[in-house]
Coordinates of C-alpha atoms and ligand atoms in Angstrom, one line a residue:
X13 CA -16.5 -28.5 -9.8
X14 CA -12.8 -27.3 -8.9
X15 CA -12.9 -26.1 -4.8
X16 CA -11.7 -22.2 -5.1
X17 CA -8.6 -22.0 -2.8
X18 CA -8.8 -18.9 -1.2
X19 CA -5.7 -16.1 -0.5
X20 CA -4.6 -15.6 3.2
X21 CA -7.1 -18.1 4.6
X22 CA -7.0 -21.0 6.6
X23 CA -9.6 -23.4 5.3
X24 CA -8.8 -26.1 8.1
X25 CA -10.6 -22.9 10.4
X26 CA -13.6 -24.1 8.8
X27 CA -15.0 -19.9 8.6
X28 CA -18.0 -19.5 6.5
X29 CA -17.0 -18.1 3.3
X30 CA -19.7 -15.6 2.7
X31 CA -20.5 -15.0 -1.1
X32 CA -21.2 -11.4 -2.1
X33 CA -24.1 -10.6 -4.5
X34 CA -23.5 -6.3 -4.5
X35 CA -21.6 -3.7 -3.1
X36 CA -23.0 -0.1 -2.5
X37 CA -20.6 2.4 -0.4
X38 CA -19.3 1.1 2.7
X39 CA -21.7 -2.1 2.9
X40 CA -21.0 -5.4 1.1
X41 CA -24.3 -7.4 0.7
X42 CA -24.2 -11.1 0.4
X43 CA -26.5 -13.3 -1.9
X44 CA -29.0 -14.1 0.9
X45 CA -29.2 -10.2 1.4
X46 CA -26.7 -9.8 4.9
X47 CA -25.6 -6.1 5.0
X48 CA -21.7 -6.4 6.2
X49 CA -20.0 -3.0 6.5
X50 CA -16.3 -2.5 5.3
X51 CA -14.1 -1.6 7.8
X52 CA -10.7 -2.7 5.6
X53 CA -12.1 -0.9 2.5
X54 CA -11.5 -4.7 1.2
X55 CA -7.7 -5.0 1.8
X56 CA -7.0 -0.9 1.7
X57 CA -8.0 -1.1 -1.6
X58 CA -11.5 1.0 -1.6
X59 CA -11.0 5.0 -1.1
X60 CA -13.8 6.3 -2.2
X61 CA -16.3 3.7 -1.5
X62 CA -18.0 0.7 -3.3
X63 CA -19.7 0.8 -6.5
X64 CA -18.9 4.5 -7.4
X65 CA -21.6 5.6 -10.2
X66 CA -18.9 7.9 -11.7
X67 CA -16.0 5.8 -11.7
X68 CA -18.6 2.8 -13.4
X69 CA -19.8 4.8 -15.7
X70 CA -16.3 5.6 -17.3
X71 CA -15.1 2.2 -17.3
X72 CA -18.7 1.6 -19.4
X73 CA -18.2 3.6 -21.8
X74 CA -14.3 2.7 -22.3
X75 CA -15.2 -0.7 -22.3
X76 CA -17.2 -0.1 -25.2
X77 CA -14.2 1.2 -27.0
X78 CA -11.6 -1.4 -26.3
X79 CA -10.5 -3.9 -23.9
X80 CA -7.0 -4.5 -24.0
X81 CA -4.0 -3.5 -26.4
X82 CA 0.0 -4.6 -26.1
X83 CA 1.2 -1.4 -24.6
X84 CA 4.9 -1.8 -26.2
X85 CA 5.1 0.7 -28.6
X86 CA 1.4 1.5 -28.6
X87 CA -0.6 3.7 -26.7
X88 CA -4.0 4.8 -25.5
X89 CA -6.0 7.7 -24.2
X90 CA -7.0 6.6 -21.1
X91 CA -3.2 5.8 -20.4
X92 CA -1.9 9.4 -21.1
X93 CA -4.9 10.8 -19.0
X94 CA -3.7 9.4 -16.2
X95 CA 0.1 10.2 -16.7
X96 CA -1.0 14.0 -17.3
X97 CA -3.9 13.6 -14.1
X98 CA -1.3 11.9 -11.8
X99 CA 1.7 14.9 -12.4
X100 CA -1.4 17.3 -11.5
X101 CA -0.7 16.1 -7.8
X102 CA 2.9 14.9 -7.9
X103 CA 6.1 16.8 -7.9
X104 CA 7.7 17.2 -11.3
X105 CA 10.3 15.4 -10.0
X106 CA 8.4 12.2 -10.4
X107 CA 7.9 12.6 -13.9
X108 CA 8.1 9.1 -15.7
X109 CA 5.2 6.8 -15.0
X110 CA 5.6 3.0 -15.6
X111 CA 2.1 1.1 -15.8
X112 CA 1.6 -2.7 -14.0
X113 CA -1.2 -4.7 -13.0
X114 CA -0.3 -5.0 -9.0
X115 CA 0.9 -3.4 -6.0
X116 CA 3.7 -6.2 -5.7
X117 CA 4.4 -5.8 -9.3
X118 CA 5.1 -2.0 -8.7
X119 CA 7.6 -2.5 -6.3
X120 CA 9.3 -5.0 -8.2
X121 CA 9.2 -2.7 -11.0
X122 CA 10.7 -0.1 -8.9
X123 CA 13.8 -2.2 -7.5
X124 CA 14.3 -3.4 -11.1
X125 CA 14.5 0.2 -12.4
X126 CA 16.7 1.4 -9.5
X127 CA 19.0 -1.7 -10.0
X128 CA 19.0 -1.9 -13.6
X129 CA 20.0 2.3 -13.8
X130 CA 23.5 1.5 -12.1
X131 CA 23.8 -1.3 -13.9
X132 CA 23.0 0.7 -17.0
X133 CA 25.7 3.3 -15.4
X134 CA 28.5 0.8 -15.2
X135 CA 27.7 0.7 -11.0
X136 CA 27.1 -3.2 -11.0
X137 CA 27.8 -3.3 -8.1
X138 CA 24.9 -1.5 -6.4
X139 CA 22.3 -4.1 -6.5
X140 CA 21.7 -4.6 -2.8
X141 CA 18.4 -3.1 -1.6
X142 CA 17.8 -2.2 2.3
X143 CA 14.3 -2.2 3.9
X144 CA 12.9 -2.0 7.5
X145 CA 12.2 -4.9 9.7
X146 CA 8.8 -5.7 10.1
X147 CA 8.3 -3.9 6.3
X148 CA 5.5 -5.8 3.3
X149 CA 6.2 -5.5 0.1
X150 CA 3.9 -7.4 -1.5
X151 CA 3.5 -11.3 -1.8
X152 CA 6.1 -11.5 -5.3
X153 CA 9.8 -12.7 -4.4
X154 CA 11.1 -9.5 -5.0
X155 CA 8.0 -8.4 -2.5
X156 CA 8.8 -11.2 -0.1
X157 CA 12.8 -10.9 -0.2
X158 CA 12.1 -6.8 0.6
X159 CA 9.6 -7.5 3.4
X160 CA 10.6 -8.3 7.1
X161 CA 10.7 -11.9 8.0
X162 CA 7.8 -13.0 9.0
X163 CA 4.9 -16.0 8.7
X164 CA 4.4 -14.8 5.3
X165 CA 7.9 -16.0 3.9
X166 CA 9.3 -17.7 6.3
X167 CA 8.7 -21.1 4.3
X168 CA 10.6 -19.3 1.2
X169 CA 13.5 -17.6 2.9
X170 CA 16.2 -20.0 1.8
X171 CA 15.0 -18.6 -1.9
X172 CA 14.7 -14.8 -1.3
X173 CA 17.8 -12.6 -2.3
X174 CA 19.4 -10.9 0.6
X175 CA 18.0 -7.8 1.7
X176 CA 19.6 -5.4 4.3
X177 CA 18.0 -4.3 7.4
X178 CA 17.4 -1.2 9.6
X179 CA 15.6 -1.2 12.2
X180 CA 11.9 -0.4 12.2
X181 CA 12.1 3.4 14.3
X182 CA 9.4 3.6 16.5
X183 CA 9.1 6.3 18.7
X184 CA 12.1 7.2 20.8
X185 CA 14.3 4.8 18.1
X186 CA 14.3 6.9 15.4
X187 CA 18.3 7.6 16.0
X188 CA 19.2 4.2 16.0
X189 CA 17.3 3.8 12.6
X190 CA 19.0 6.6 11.3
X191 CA 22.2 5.7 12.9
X192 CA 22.2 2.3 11.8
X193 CA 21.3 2.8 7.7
X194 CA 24.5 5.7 8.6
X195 CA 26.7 2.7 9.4
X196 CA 25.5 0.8 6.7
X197 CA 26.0 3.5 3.7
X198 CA 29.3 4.1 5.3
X199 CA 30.6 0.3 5.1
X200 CA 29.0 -1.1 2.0
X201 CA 27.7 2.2 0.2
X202 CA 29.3 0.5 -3.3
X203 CA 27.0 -2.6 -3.0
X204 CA 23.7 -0.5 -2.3
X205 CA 21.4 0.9 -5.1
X206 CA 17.8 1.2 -3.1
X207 CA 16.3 1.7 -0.1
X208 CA 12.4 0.7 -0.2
X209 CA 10.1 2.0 2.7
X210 CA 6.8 2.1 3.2
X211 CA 6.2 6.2 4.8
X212 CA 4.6 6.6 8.0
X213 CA 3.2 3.2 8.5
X214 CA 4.0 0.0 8.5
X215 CA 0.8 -1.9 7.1
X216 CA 1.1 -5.4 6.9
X217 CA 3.7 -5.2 10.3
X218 CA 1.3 -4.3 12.6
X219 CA -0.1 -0.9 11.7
X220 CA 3.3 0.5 12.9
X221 CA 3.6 4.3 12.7
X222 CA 6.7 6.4 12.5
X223 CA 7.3 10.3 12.3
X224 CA 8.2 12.2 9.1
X225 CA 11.4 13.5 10.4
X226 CA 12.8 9.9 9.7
X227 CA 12.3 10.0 5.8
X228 CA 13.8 13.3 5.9
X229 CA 17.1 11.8 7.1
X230 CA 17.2 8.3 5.6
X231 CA 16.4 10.2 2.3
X232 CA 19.5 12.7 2.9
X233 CA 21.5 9.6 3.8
X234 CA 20.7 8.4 0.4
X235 CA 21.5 10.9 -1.6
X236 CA 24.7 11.6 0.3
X237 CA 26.0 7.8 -0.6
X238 CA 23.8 7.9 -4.2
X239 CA 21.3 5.3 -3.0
X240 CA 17.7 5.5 -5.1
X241 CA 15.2 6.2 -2.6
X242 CA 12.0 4.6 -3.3
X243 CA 9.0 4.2 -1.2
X244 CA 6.0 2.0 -1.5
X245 CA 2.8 4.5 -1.2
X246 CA 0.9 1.5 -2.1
X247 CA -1.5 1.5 0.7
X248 CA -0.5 5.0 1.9
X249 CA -1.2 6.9 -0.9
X250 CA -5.0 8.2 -2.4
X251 CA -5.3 9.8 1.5
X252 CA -4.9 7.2 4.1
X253 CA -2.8 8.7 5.5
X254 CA -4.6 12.1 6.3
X255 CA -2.7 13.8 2.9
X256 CA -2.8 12.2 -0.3
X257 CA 0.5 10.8 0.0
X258 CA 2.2 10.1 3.1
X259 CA 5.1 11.5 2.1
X260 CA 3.8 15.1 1.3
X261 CA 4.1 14.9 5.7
X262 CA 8.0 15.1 5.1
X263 CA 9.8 17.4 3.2
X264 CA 11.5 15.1 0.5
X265 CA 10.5 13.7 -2.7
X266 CA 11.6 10.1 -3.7
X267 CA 13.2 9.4 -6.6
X268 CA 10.7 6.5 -7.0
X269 CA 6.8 6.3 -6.3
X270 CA 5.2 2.8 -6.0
X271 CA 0.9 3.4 -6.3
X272 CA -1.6 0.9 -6.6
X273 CA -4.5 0.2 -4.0
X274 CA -6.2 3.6 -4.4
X275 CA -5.4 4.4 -8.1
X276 CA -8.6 3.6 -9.5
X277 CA -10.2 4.0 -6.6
X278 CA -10.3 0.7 -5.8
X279 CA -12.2 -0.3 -8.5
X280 CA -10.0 -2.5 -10.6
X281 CA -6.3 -3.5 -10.7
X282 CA -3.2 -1.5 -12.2
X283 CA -0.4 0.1 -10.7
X284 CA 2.1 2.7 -11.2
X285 CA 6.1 3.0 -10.4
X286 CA 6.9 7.0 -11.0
X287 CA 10.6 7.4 -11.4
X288 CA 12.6 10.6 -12.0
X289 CA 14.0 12.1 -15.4
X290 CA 17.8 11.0 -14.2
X291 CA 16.9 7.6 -13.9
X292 CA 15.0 7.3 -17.6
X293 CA 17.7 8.6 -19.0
X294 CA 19.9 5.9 -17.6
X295 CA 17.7 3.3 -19.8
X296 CA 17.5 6.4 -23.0
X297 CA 20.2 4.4 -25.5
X298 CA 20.2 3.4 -29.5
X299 CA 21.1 0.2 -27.6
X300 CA 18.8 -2.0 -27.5
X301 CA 20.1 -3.8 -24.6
X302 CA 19.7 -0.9 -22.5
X303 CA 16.0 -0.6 -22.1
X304 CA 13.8 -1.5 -19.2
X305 CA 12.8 -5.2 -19.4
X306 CA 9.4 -5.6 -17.9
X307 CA 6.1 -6.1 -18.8
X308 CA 3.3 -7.8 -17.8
X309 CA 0.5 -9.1 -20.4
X310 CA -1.9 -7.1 -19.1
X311 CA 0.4 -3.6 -18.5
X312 CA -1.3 -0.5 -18.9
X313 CA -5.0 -2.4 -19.3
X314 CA -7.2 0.9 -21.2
X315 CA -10.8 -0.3 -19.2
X316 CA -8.4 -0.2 -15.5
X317 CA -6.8 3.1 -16.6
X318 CA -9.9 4.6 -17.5
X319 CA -11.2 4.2 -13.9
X320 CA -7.9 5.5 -12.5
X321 CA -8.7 8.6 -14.9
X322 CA -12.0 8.7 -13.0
X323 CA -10.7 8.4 -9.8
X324 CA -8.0 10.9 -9.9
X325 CA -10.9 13.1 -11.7
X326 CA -13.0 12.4 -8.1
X327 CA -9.7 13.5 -6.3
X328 CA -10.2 17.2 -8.2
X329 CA -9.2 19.6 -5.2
X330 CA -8.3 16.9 -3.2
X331 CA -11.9 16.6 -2.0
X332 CA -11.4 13.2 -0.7
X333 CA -9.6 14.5 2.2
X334 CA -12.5 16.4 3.9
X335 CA -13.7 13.2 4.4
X336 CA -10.7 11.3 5.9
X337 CA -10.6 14.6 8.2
X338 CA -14.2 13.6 9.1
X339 CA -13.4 10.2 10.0
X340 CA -10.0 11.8 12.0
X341 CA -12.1 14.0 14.2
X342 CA -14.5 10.8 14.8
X343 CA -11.4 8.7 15.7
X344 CA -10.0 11.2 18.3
X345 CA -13.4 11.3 20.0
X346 CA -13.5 7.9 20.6
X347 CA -9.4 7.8 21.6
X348 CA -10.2 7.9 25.4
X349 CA -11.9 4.8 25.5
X350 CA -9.2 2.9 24.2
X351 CA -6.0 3.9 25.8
X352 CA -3.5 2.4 23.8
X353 CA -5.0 3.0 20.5
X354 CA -2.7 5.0 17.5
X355 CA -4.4 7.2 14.6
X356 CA -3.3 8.3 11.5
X357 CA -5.8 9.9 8.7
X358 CA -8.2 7.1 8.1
X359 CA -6.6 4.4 10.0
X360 CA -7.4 3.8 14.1
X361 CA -5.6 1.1 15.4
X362 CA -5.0 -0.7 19.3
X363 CA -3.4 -4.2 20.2
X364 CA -5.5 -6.3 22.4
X365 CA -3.9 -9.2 25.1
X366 CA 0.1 -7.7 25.6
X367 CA 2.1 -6.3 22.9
X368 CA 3.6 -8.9 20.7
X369 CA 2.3 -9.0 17.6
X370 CA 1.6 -12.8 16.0
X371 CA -0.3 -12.7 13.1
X372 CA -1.4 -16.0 13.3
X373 CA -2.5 -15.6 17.1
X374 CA -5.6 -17.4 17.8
X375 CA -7.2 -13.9 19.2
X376 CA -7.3 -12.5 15.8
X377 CA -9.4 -15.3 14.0
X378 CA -11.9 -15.0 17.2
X379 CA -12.3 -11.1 16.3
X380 CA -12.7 -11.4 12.4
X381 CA -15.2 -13.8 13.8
X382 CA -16.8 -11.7 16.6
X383 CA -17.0 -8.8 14.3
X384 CA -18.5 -10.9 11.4
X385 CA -21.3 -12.5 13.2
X386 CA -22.2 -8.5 14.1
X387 CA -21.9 -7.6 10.4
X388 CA -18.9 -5.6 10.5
X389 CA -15.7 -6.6 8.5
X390 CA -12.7 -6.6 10.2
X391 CA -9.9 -8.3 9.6
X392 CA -7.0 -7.9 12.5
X393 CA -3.6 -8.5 11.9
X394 CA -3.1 -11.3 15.1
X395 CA -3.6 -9.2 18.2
X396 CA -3.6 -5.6 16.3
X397 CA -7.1 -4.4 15.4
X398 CA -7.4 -1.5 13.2
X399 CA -9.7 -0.1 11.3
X400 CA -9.4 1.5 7.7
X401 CA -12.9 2.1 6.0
X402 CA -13.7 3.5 2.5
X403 CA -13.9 7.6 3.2
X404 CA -17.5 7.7 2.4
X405 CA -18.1 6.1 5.5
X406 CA -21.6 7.4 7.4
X407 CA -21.1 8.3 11.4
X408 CA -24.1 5.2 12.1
X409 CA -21.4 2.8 10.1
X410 CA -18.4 4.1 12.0
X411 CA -20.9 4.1 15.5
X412 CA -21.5 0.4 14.6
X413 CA -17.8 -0.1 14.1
X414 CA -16.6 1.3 17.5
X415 CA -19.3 -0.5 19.5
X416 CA -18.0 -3.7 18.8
X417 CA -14.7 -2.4 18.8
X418 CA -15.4 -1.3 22.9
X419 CA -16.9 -4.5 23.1
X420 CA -13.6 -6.4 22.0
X421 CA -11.1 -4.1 24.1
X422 CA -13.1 -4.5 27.2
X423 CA -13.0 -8.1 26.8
X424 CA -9.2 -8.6 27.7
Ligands
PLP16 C1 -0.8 -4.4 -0.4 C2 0.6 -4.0 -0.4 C3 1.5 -4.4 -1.4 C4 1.1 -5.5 -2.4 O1 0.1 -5.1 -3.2 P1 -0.7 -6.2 -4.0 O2 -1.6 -5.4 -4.9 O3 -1.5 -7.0 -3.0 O4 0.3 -7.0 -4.8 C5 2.8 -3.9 -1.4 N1 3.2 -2.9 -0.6 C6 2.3 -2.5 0.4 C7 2.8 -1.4 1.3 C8 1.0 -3.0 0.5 O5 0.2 -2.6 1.5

């Protein structure tokens, strides 16, 4: 039998790899019957909470239907539900949606499409794309070559394109941020087509927060110098952030959306790059040579839009908030007894042992560990522990959660 190799894990650490029979909610249960709550929502990707009856029952019956059909020049049902769903709770601005398989894949779609439009509009020259430090963008080149430097491509970087940088802008650094993209429009505004950000929080980085003021600017910036302004909501968006996308907490509307985590509720995989009308248009030609060249085999999958269809269905009214709001209030109680600790909608967050921020410190395998062997998942980001659970969460899970949390922060 082939040994699985398994993603962002050290098998030389010799963990147990725990094999999981069911899901229900928040809990994962493994074959011998361990009950092991979800504090990560399984990598951001579970909103609403595992094994959702309504979601499952619409992939059933889809599934019945069809499985998958080549999405150039066809189309399905559960693919123009979704479009019509997802403008119900996006600007009209954002009105061209663009189905892939992966939250990498949607940010490469969107540089692509951002690119390819001046190229399309005789701009060749605009190609660059600029980024934060510290930024993830997925685990693709394009994904890599767009994130910060970091452990995760460090071994590639002689192979990623050049991306320019501003400044992550914490708090009191917004102006340099700002100040520094300023000088960067200003010198080399003819090489620039994108800007790519992930609003509000920097996932990946550390759990990094920034104020909404800052997209407000950077997007003025942008449109001052004709820069696309795209921003991955791929782990923001579907409510993480407290709204259902982080940047509803500005006052500025991209010109491209990236979605993917929380799309089908975190269910099955598919993405979504939402672009404006102005930018279609650039690819709208008799030419053939002029259309968007991307795909992926499995683009616009029926069974995986049908439980996007579902899930946007669930987030009717925006329900799903209530409960982040819950989860809020709980975090704020508990903010006293962790003194550095940062919150933002669903997601509580503290470094332990100084401030640098290694992923690959030793500290955070002995967490995931610690918080393991007390049947909670966890999975901290070096010395940053944070906590992001599906919404459904009960106040016992989240009680469990904290107790090993004080447990961990009184440790230092
Ligand atoms: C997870 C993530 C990605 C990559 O998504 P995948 O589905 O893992 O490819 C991209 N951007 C952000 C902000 C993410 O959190």
């Amino acid at each position: 039998m082939a040994e699985i190799w398994h993603p962002f894990w050290q098998h030389g650490l010799c963990e147990p790899i725990f094999e999981i029979d069911h899901t229900k909610d928040e809990f994962l249960y493994t074959k011998d019957g361990k009950e092991i709550i979800d504090g990560i929502s399984s990598w951001w990707v579970n909103t609403l909470g595992h094994n959702n009856p309504y979601i499952k029952a619409h992939v059933k019956e889809e599934i019945d239907k069809m499985q998958q059909i080549i999405f150039a020049g066809f189309t399905h049902k559960p693919a123009i539900d979704v479009a019509q769903k997802l403008s119900g709770f996006l600007p009209e601005k954002l009105n061209y949606v663009f189905y892939s398989d992966s939250g990498s894949i949607c940010v490469e779609v969107a540089l692509k499409m951002a690119v390819g439009y001046y190229f399309n509009k005789f701009k060749k020259n605009k190609s660059k794309i600029v980024a934060f430090e510290h930024s993830y963008h997925g685990d693709t080149f394009g994904g890599m070559a767009s994130g910060g430097e970091s452990v995760f491509n460090y071994p590639y970087r002689k192979m990623l394109f050049e991306v320019l940088r501003i400044p992550y802008p914490s708090a009191g650094n917004e102006e340099k941020t700002i100040e520094e993209y300023r000088k960067l429009l200003k010198n080399r505004s003819g090489e620039i087509g994108a800007i790519v950000l992930e609003p509000l929080v920097l996932g990946s980085g550390g759990m990094l927060f920034y104020k909404p003021f800052v997209l407000d600017e950077l997007y003025k910036l942008s449109k001052e110098y004709d820069v696309m302004f795209v921003l991955d909501e791929v782990m923001t968006g579907f409510g993480r952030c407290g709204t259902m996308f982080a940047f509803e907490q500005s006052n500025i509307v991209p010109d491209i959306i990236c979605l993917s985590k929380g799309l089908t509720g975190g269910t099955l995989p598919l993405a979504a790059t939402l672009c404006t009308k102005e930018i279609f248009e650039a690819y709208y030609s008799k030419d053939k040579s002029k259309m968007f060249f991307h795909s992926s085999s499995y683009s616009a999958n029926p069974v995986c839009l049908s439980a996007a269809s579902a899930n946007l269905d669930l987030w009717a009214d925006k329900k799903p908030l209530e409960d982040v709001k819950r989860i809020n209030n709980y975090y704020k109680k508990q903010q006293s007894s962790f003194k550095n600790a940062r919150i933002l909608g669903d997601i509580f967050t503290f470094e332990v042992e100084g401030k640098n921020n290694d992923y690959t410190a030793p500290i955070g395998v002995k967490m995931y560990d610690f918080f393991l062997r007390n049947g909670v998942l966890l999975r901290p980001l070096g010395n940053t522990v944070y906590v992001m659970p599906p919404y459904c969460i009960k106040e016992k899970s989240l009680d469990k959660i904290f107790d090993l949390l004080k447990q961990v922060y009184n440790l230092k």
